Short mmCIF file of C-alpha atoms in Angstrom, two decimals:
data_model
loop_
_atom_site.label_atom_id
_atom_site.label_comp_id
_atom_site.label_asym_id
_atom_site.label_seq_id
_atom_site.Cartn_x
_atom_site.Cartn_y
_atom_site.Cartn_z
CA UNK A 1378 125.33 -34.95 71.00
CA UNK A 1379 126.41 -32.30 72.33
CA UNK A 1380 124.17 -29.54 73.42
CA UNK A 1381 125.98 -27.05 71.25
CA UNK A 1382 125.18 -29.02 67.85
CA UNK A 1383 124.59 -26.06 65.61
CA UNK A 1384 128.01 -25.12 64.67
CA UNK A 1385 128.81 -24.68 61.30
CA UNK A 1386 130.22 -27.15 58.81
CA UNK A 1387 132.85 -23.96 58.23
CA UNK A 1388 134.19 -20.80 60.45
CA UNK A 1389 134.44 -17.39 58.83
CA UNK A 1390 137.90 -17.31 57.14
CA UNK A 1391 139.16 -14.93 59.56
CA UNK A 1392 139.65 -17.58 61.96
CA UNK A 1393 140.32 -20.35 59.85
CA UNK A 1394 144.20 -19.79 60.65
CA UNK A 1395 145.24 -19.70 64.59
CA UNK A 1396 147.67 -17.24 64.09
CA UNK A 1397 144.80 -15.26 62.22
CA UNK A 1398 145.11 -11.86 62.98
CA UNK A 1399 140.74 -11.45 64.13
CA UNK A 1400 139.17 -9.51 66.89
CA UNK A 1401 137.23 -11.81 68.09
CA UNK A 1402 139.78 -14.46 68.44
CA UNK A 1403 142.14 -11.86 70.28
CA UNK A 1404 138.80 -10.42 72.22
CA UNK A 1405 138.49 -13.52 73.39
CA UNK A 1406 142.26 -14.62 74.63
CA UNK A 1407 142.29 -11.52 76.95
CA UNK A 1408 139.21 -12.59 78.41
CA UNK A 1409 141.10 -16.45 79.19
CA UNK A 1410 144.21 -14.20 80.59
CA UNK A 1411 142.01 -12.37 82.84
CA UNK A 1412 139.64 -11.44 85.68
CA UNK A 1413 135.98 -10.38 83.72
CA UNK A 1414 133.55 -8.93 85.68
CA UNK A 1415 130.04 -9.53 84.81
CA UNK A 1416 127.12 -7.82 85.84
CA UNK A 1417 123.94 -8.95 87.19
CA UNK A 1418 122.91 -12.77 88.51
CA UNK A 1419 123.17 -15.66 85.32
CA UNK A 1420 120.91 -18.32 84.54
CA UNK A 1421 123.59 -20.34 85.35
CA UNK A 1422 123.64 -18.56 88.76
CA UNK A 1423 120.67 -19.30 89.76
CA UNK A 1424 120.30 -22.50 88.62
CA UNK A 1425 123.50 -23.33 90.86
CA UNK A 1426 122.13 -21.81 93.93
CA UNK A 1427 119.31 -23.91 93.46
CA UNK A 1428 120.73 -26.92 94.12
CA UNK A 1429 122.11 -26.39 97.56
CA UNK A 1430 119.52 -29.32 98.49
CA UNK A 1431 121.46 -31.28 96.42
CA UNK A 1432 124.81 -30.94 98.98
CA UNK A 1433 123.50 -34.42 101.48
CA UNK A 1434 125.14 -36.83 103.89
CA UNK A 1435 125.48 -40.26 101.04
CA UNK A 1436 128.12 -42.20 103.59
CA UNK A 1437 128.50 -41.75 107.37
CA UNK A 1438 130.66 -39.13 107.31
CA UNK A 1439 131.18 -38.42 103.72
CA UNK A 1440 129.65 -34.68 102.43
CA UNK A 1441 128.76 -34.93 98.93
CA UNK A 1442 127.21 -32.24 96.69
CA UNK A 1443 126.15 -32.14 93.05
CA UNK A 1444 127.25 -29.61 90.63
CA UNK A 1445 125.03 -29.78 86.89
CA UNK A 1446 126.04 -28.95 83.65
CA UNK A 1447 123.17 -26.81 83.32
CA UNK A 1448 124.90 -24.18 86.41
CA UNK A 1449 127.91 -23.79 84.26
CA UNK A 1450 128.24 -20.96 82.58
CA UNK A 1451 128.28 -20.40 78.80
CA UNK A 1452 130.41 -19.23 76.06
CA UNK A 1453 129.50 -18.77 72.26
CA UNK A 1454 132.19 -16.81 70.20
CA UNK A 1455 130.86 -18.70 66.57
CA UNK A 1456 134.33 -20.84 66.60
CA UNK A 1457 134.07 -21.95 70.02
CA UNK A 1458 131.22 -23.04 72.26
CA UNK A 1459 132.12 -23.45 75.61
CA UNK A 1460 131.00 -25.06 79.40
CA UNK A 1461 132.50 -23.05 81.98
CA UNK A 1462 132.42 -25.45 85.52
CA UNK A 1463 134.32 -22.18 87.48
CA UNK A 1464 134.83 -18.87 87.03
CA UNK A 1465 136.35 -17.90 83.16
CA UNK A 1466 136.10 -15.60 80.88
CA UNK A 1467 132.66 -13.34 80.62
CA UNK A 1468 131.18 -16.30 83.43
CA UNK A 1469 131.68 -14.91 87.00
CA UNK A 1470 130.59 -16.27 90.24
CA UNK A 1471 133.08 -15.37 93.17
CA UNK A 1472 131.30 -17.85 94.57
CA UNK A 1473 132.51 -20.25 92.32
CA UNK A 1474 136.36 -19.70 91.27
CA UNK A 1475 137.64 -22.99 91.77
CA UNK A 1476 137.05 -26.39 94.55
CA UNK A 1477 140.09 -26.47 96.59
CA UNK A 1478 143.17 -26.87 93.53
CA UNK A 1479 141.22 -27.43 90.75
CA UNK A 1480 140.72 -24.09 89.06
CA UNK A 1481 139.59 -24.90 85.54
CA UNK A 1482 137.17 -27.17 83.66
CA UNK A 1483 136.40 -25.95 79.84
CA UNK A 1484 134.37 -28.61 77.81
CA UNK A 1485 134.64 -26.85 74.44
CA UNK A 1486 133.56 -27.37 71.13
CA UNK A 1487 136.02 -26.37 68.42
CA UNK A 1488 134.81 -25.64 64.87
CA UNK A 1489 136.88 -27.07 62.07
CA UNK A 1490 139.84 -24.95 61.03
CA UNK A 1491 139.13 -22.64 65.01
CA UNK A 1492 141.67 -22.37 66.96
CA UNK A 1493 143.83 -19.80 69.52
CA UNK A 1494 147.19 -18.41 68.31
CA UNK A 1495 150.05 -17.94 70.14
CA UNK A 1496 149.03 -16.81 73.97
CA UNK A 1497 150.82 -16.69 77.95
CA UNK A 1498 150.23 -18.81 80.07
CA UNK A 1499 152.13 -19.89 83.51
CA UNK A 1500 151.72 -21.07 87.03
CA UNK A 1501 149.40 -22.91 86.00
CA UNK A 1502 149.36 -27.16 85.37
CA UNK A 1503 146.88 -27.07 82.14
CA UNK A 1504 145.74 -30.42 80.07
CA UNK A 1505 143.50 -31.13 77.20
CA UNK A 1506 141.28 -34.17 77.61
CA UNK A 1507 140.24 -34.83 74.33
CA UNK A 1508 136.86 -36.12 74.08
CA UNK A 1509 136.93 -36.45 69.56
CA UNK A 1510 138.99 -34.91 67.22
CA UNK A 1511 142.17 -33.40 67.03
CA UNK A 1512 144.19 -30.46 68.61
CA UNK A 1513 147.25 -29.20 66.96
CA UNK A 1514 150.12 -27.72 69.40
CA UNK A 1515 152.83 -25.47 69.19
CA UNK A 1516 154.60 -24.19 71.66
CA UNK A 1517 158.00 -21.61 72.78
CA UNK A 1518 159.43 -25.01 74.19
CA UNK A 1519 160.18 -26.33 70.09
CA UNK A 1520 157.54 -28.78 71.05
CA UNK A 1521 154.39 -29.40 67.55
CA UNK A 1522 152.36 -32.06 68.23
CA UNK A 1523 148.55 -33.50 67.40
CA UNK A 1524 146.97 -34.89 70.11
CA UNK A 1525 143.14 -36.90 69.01
CA UNK A 1526 140.74 -38.74 71.11
CA UNK A 1527 141.44 -40.36 74.25
CA UNK A 1528 144.83 -38.27 73.61
CA UNK A 1529 146.05 -36.38 77.53
CA UNK A 1530 147.74 -33.23 76.35
CA UNK A 1531 149.88 -31.71 79.25
CA UNK A 1532 152.26 -28.30 79.27
CA UNK A 1533 153.13 -27.55 82.92
CA UNK A 1534 153.97 -23.47 82.35
CA UNK A 1535 155.42 -22.80 85.43
CA UNK A 1536 158.29 -19.21 84.49
CA UNK A 1537 155.74 -18.38 81.33
CA UNK A 1538 155.32 -20.18 78.15
CA UNK A 1539 153.07 -19.14 74.69
CA UNK A 1540 150.58 -21.70 72.65
CA UNK A 1541 149.01 -22.27 70.30
CA UNK A 1542 146.13 -24.65 69.64
CA UNK A 1543 143.98 -25.26 67.43
CA UNK A 1544 141.79 -27.90 65.10
CA UNK A 1545 143.44 -28.67 62.23
CA UNK A 1546 140.28 -30.74 60.17
CA UNK A 1547 138.74 -28.82 57.97
CA UNK A 1548 135.22 -30.48 58.09
CA UNK A 1549 135.31 -31.96 61.85
CA UNK A 1550 134.19 -30.62 64.97
CA UNK A 1551 136.86 -31.23 67.71
CA UNK A 1552 135.57 -31.57 72.20
CA UNK A 1553 137.63 -31.61 74.76
CA UNK A 1554 138.08 -30.95 78.07
CA UNK A 1555 141.18 -27.79 78.93
CA UNK A 1556 141.26 -28.29 83.22
CA UNK A 1557 143.50 -25.62 84.75
CA UNK A 1558 145.35 -27.01 88.26
CA UNK A 1559 147.05 -24.66 90.77
CA UNK A 1560 150.52 -25.63 91.68
CA UNK A 1561 152.46 -26.28 94.85
CA UNK A 1562 155.00 -24.47 92.92
CA UNK A 1563 155.46 -21.80 91.44
CA UNK A 1564 157.93 -20.34 88.71
CA UNK A 1565 159.60 -23.76 87.74
CA UNK A 1566 160.89 -24.91 84.54
CA UNK A 1567 158.06 -25.26 81.76
CA UNK A 1568 157.50 -28.54 80.17
CA UNK A 1569 155.11 -30.46 78.07
CA UNK A 1570 154.06 -34.22 77.84
CA UNK A 1571 151.75 -36.20 75.85
CA UNK A 1572 149.80 -39.62 77.02
CA UNK A 1573 147.58 -42.32 75.35
CA UNK A 1574 144.76 -43.57 77.91
CA UNK A 1575 143.79 -46.95 77.94
CA UNK A 1576 140.85 -48.16 77.09
CA UNK A 1577 141.26 -51.43 78.74
CA UNK A 1578 142.60 -50.55 82.14
CA UNK A 1579 139.63 -47.41 82.28
CA UNK A 1580 136.77 -50.09 81.15
CA UNK A 1581 134.76 -50.04 84.50
CA UNK A 1582 137.83 -48.73 86.33
CA UNK A 1583 139.61 -45.97 86.53
CA UNK A 1584 143.02 -45.36 85.35
CA UNK A 1585 145.64 -42.84 87.10
CA UNK A 1586 146.91 -40.71 84.20
CA UNK A 1587 147.83 -36.93 86.18
CA UNK A 1588 150.00 -37.57 89.36
CA UNK A 1589 152.10 -35.62 91.44
CA UNK A 1590 154.62 -38.56 92.34
CA UNK A 1591 154.49 -39.55 88.32
CA UNK A 1592 153.62 -42.90 89.28
CA UNK A 1593 152.33 -45.51 87.23
CA UNK A 1594 153.21 -43.95 84.08
CA UNK A 1595 150.83 -40.84 84.64
CA UNK A 1596 151.88 -37.85 83.68
CA UNK A 1597 154.08 -35.90 87.39
CA UNK A 1598 152.26 -32.62 87.83
CA UNK A 1599 154.03 -29.63 89.77
CA UNK A 1600 149.79 -29.51 91.66
CA UNK A 1601 148.95 -31.76 94.77
CA UNK A 1602 146.60 -34.06 92.74
CA UNK A 1603 145.65 -37.18 91.78
CA UNK A 1604 143.84 -37.52 87.83
CA UNK A 1605 141.55 -40.78 86.63
CA UNK A 1606 140.01 -41.51 83.91
CA UNK A 1607 137.26 -44.44 84.34
CA UNK A 1608 134.35 -45.75 81.84
CA UNK A 1609 131.53 -47.69 83.01
CA UNK A 1610 128.71 -49.66 81.16
CA UNK A 1611 126.15 -51.80 82.34
CA UNK A 1612 127.22 -54.23 85.82
CA UNK A 1613 130.45 -52.43 85.85
CA UNK A 1614 131.20 -50.70 89.98
CA UNK A 1615 133.77 -48.53 90.61
CA UNK A 1616 134.78 -47.70 94.45
CA UNK A 1617 136.54 -45.11 95.42
CA UNK A 1618 137.61 -44.51 99.26
CA UNK A 1619 137.84 -41.14 100.70
CA UNK A 1620 139.96 -39.66 104.16
CA UNK A 1621 139.18 -36.16 105.62
CA UNK A 1622 143.18 -35.95 104.22
CA UNK A 1623 142.03 -35.60 99.90
CA UNK A 1624 138.76 -33.94 98.69
CA UNK A 1625 137.50 -35.62 95.23
CA UNK A 1626 136.03 -33.72 92.40
CA UNK A 1627 133.98 -35.95 89.56
CA UNK A 1628 133.22 -34.90 85.98
CA UNK A 1629 131.38 -36.79 83.27
CA UNK A 1630 132.61 -36.31 80.42
CA UNK A 1631 130.00 -38.21 78.62
CA UNK A 1632 127.00 -40.64 79.47
CA UNK A 1633 125.47 -41.08 82.01
CA UNK A 1634 126.34 -42.89 85.69
CA UNK A 1635 125.01 -42.80 89.10
CA UNK A 1636 127.42 -41.80 92.07
CA UNK A 1637 126.25 -43.42 95.35
CA UNK A 1638 122.55 -43.07 94.36
CA UNK A 1639 122.74 -39.77 92.09
CA UNK A 1640 122.16 -39.53 88.46
CA UNK A 1641 124.59 -37.77 86.99
CA UNK A 1642 124.73 -37.01 83.15
CA UNK A 1643 127.52 -35.83 80.55
CA UNK A 1644 128.70 -32.19 82.36
CA UNK A 1645 127.35 -32.84 85.23
CA UNK A 1646 129.57 -33.28 88.40
CA UNK A 1647 129.89 -34.18 91.98
CA UNK A 1648 132.06 -32.73 95.04
CA UNK A 1649 132.82 -34.58 97.82
CA UNK A 1650 134.57 -34.37 101.33
CA UNK A 1651 134.92 -35.85 104.52
CA UNK A 1652 135.47 -39.99 104.73
CA UNK A 1653 133.26 -42.75 103.35
CA UNK A 1654 133.23 -44.38 99.83
CA UNK A 1655 132.05 -42.93 96.77
CA UNK A 1656 130.45 -46.01 94.39
CA UNK A 1657 130.26 -45.05 90.41
CA UNK A 1658 127.81 -47.69 88.69
CA UNK A 1659 125.11 -48.96 86.12
CA UNK A 1660 126.84 -46.42 83.84
CA UNK A 1661 125.85 -45.98 80.38
CA UNK A 1662 129.21 -45.57 78.31
CA UNK A 1663 130.04 -43.53 81.32
CA UNK A 1664 133.37 -41.52 81.00
CA UNK A 1665 134.70 -39.55 84.18
CA UNK A 1666 137.84 -37.35 85.21
CA UNK A 1667 137.96 -38.15 89.12
CA UNK A 1668 139.92 -35.27 90.90
CA UNK A 1669 141.59 -36.68 93.87
CA UNK A 1670 142.92 -33.11 95.80
CA UNK A 1671 144.77 -32.25 98.92
CA UNK A 1672 142.02 -29.84 100.34
CA UNK A 1673 143.41 -25.82 100.70
CA UNK A 1674 141.94 -25.04 103.53
#
C-alpha cells in the first residue's frame, strides 16, 4: 500500500481532464518549471542531514550513503501525491539538487482522471517508470500513446517539446516514477520512445533499459548513463561492480532489499562511489532502479 493511500476515489470535476482550465493544476505546473524557494528548514531536510551517520565504507574503497524515504520532499495537490528525492517544486534544498547527472526522481501517485495539461520541457532526458495503472501521453511531435505497469515512456526533450500526461482511468490510481537525467549535449532533436520491461529478464537480475549507446535493445539517451531494473525475492543475489570511472544510485521502487548489509525499503535509496561490489540480496518483493552514471566533477 502506498504511503498516500487516502486519495479520493474521484478527483474534482475541474481536474478530471488534463486540458482543464484549472488554476491549481496550472500553479503546480509553474512550480515544475521553475526553481522555488522554500523558507525555513523542512522536516525532510532535517532527516536527510541526520542520516550522515549512514555514510560508511562497506567495501575496501566503496563509499556508500543511505538516503531514507522519509527525507524526501512531499507534495499534496489533491489529485497528485508526490515524493521528491531531489529539490523540485516546493521542496528546495540547495544541498540536494542532484546526484551527478541524475536530477529528478519523483515518486508520483496520480488520482483517477488527474494529470497535466500541455506544458514544455527542454534539455532533459525524461522517462516515466510505471509501477501501477496507466499514463496517457500526447506531445507536439505527434505522438499519442498509453503506457501501463511494467512500461517505460521516454522523451529526449532536446531543443524543446510540449506534452500532456494523465491517468485515463475513471476509478484507479496510477503510480509511477518520473525521472530526469541531464544530457551531455543540449538542443538535440527531440524524440519519443516506449519500452516494455521483461519480468523474466529482471527476476533476480538487472535488465538494461536505458543506455548512452542503445545497446542490448535499450533506449538510447543523450545522458552519460545506463539505467537498469531488477527484481529480487528470497535467495536472489545481484552483484554490481563499481569503479572510480562511474558512480551508482539505487532507488528501491517497492518492497525491501539489503544492499551491502543495509536494509532498504520502498522509497529508500543508496549512493555509491569508488571501487568495489554492491551486493543486493534478501529481497522481499523488491523492485529496484539502478543508475550507473558518469561522475560530474
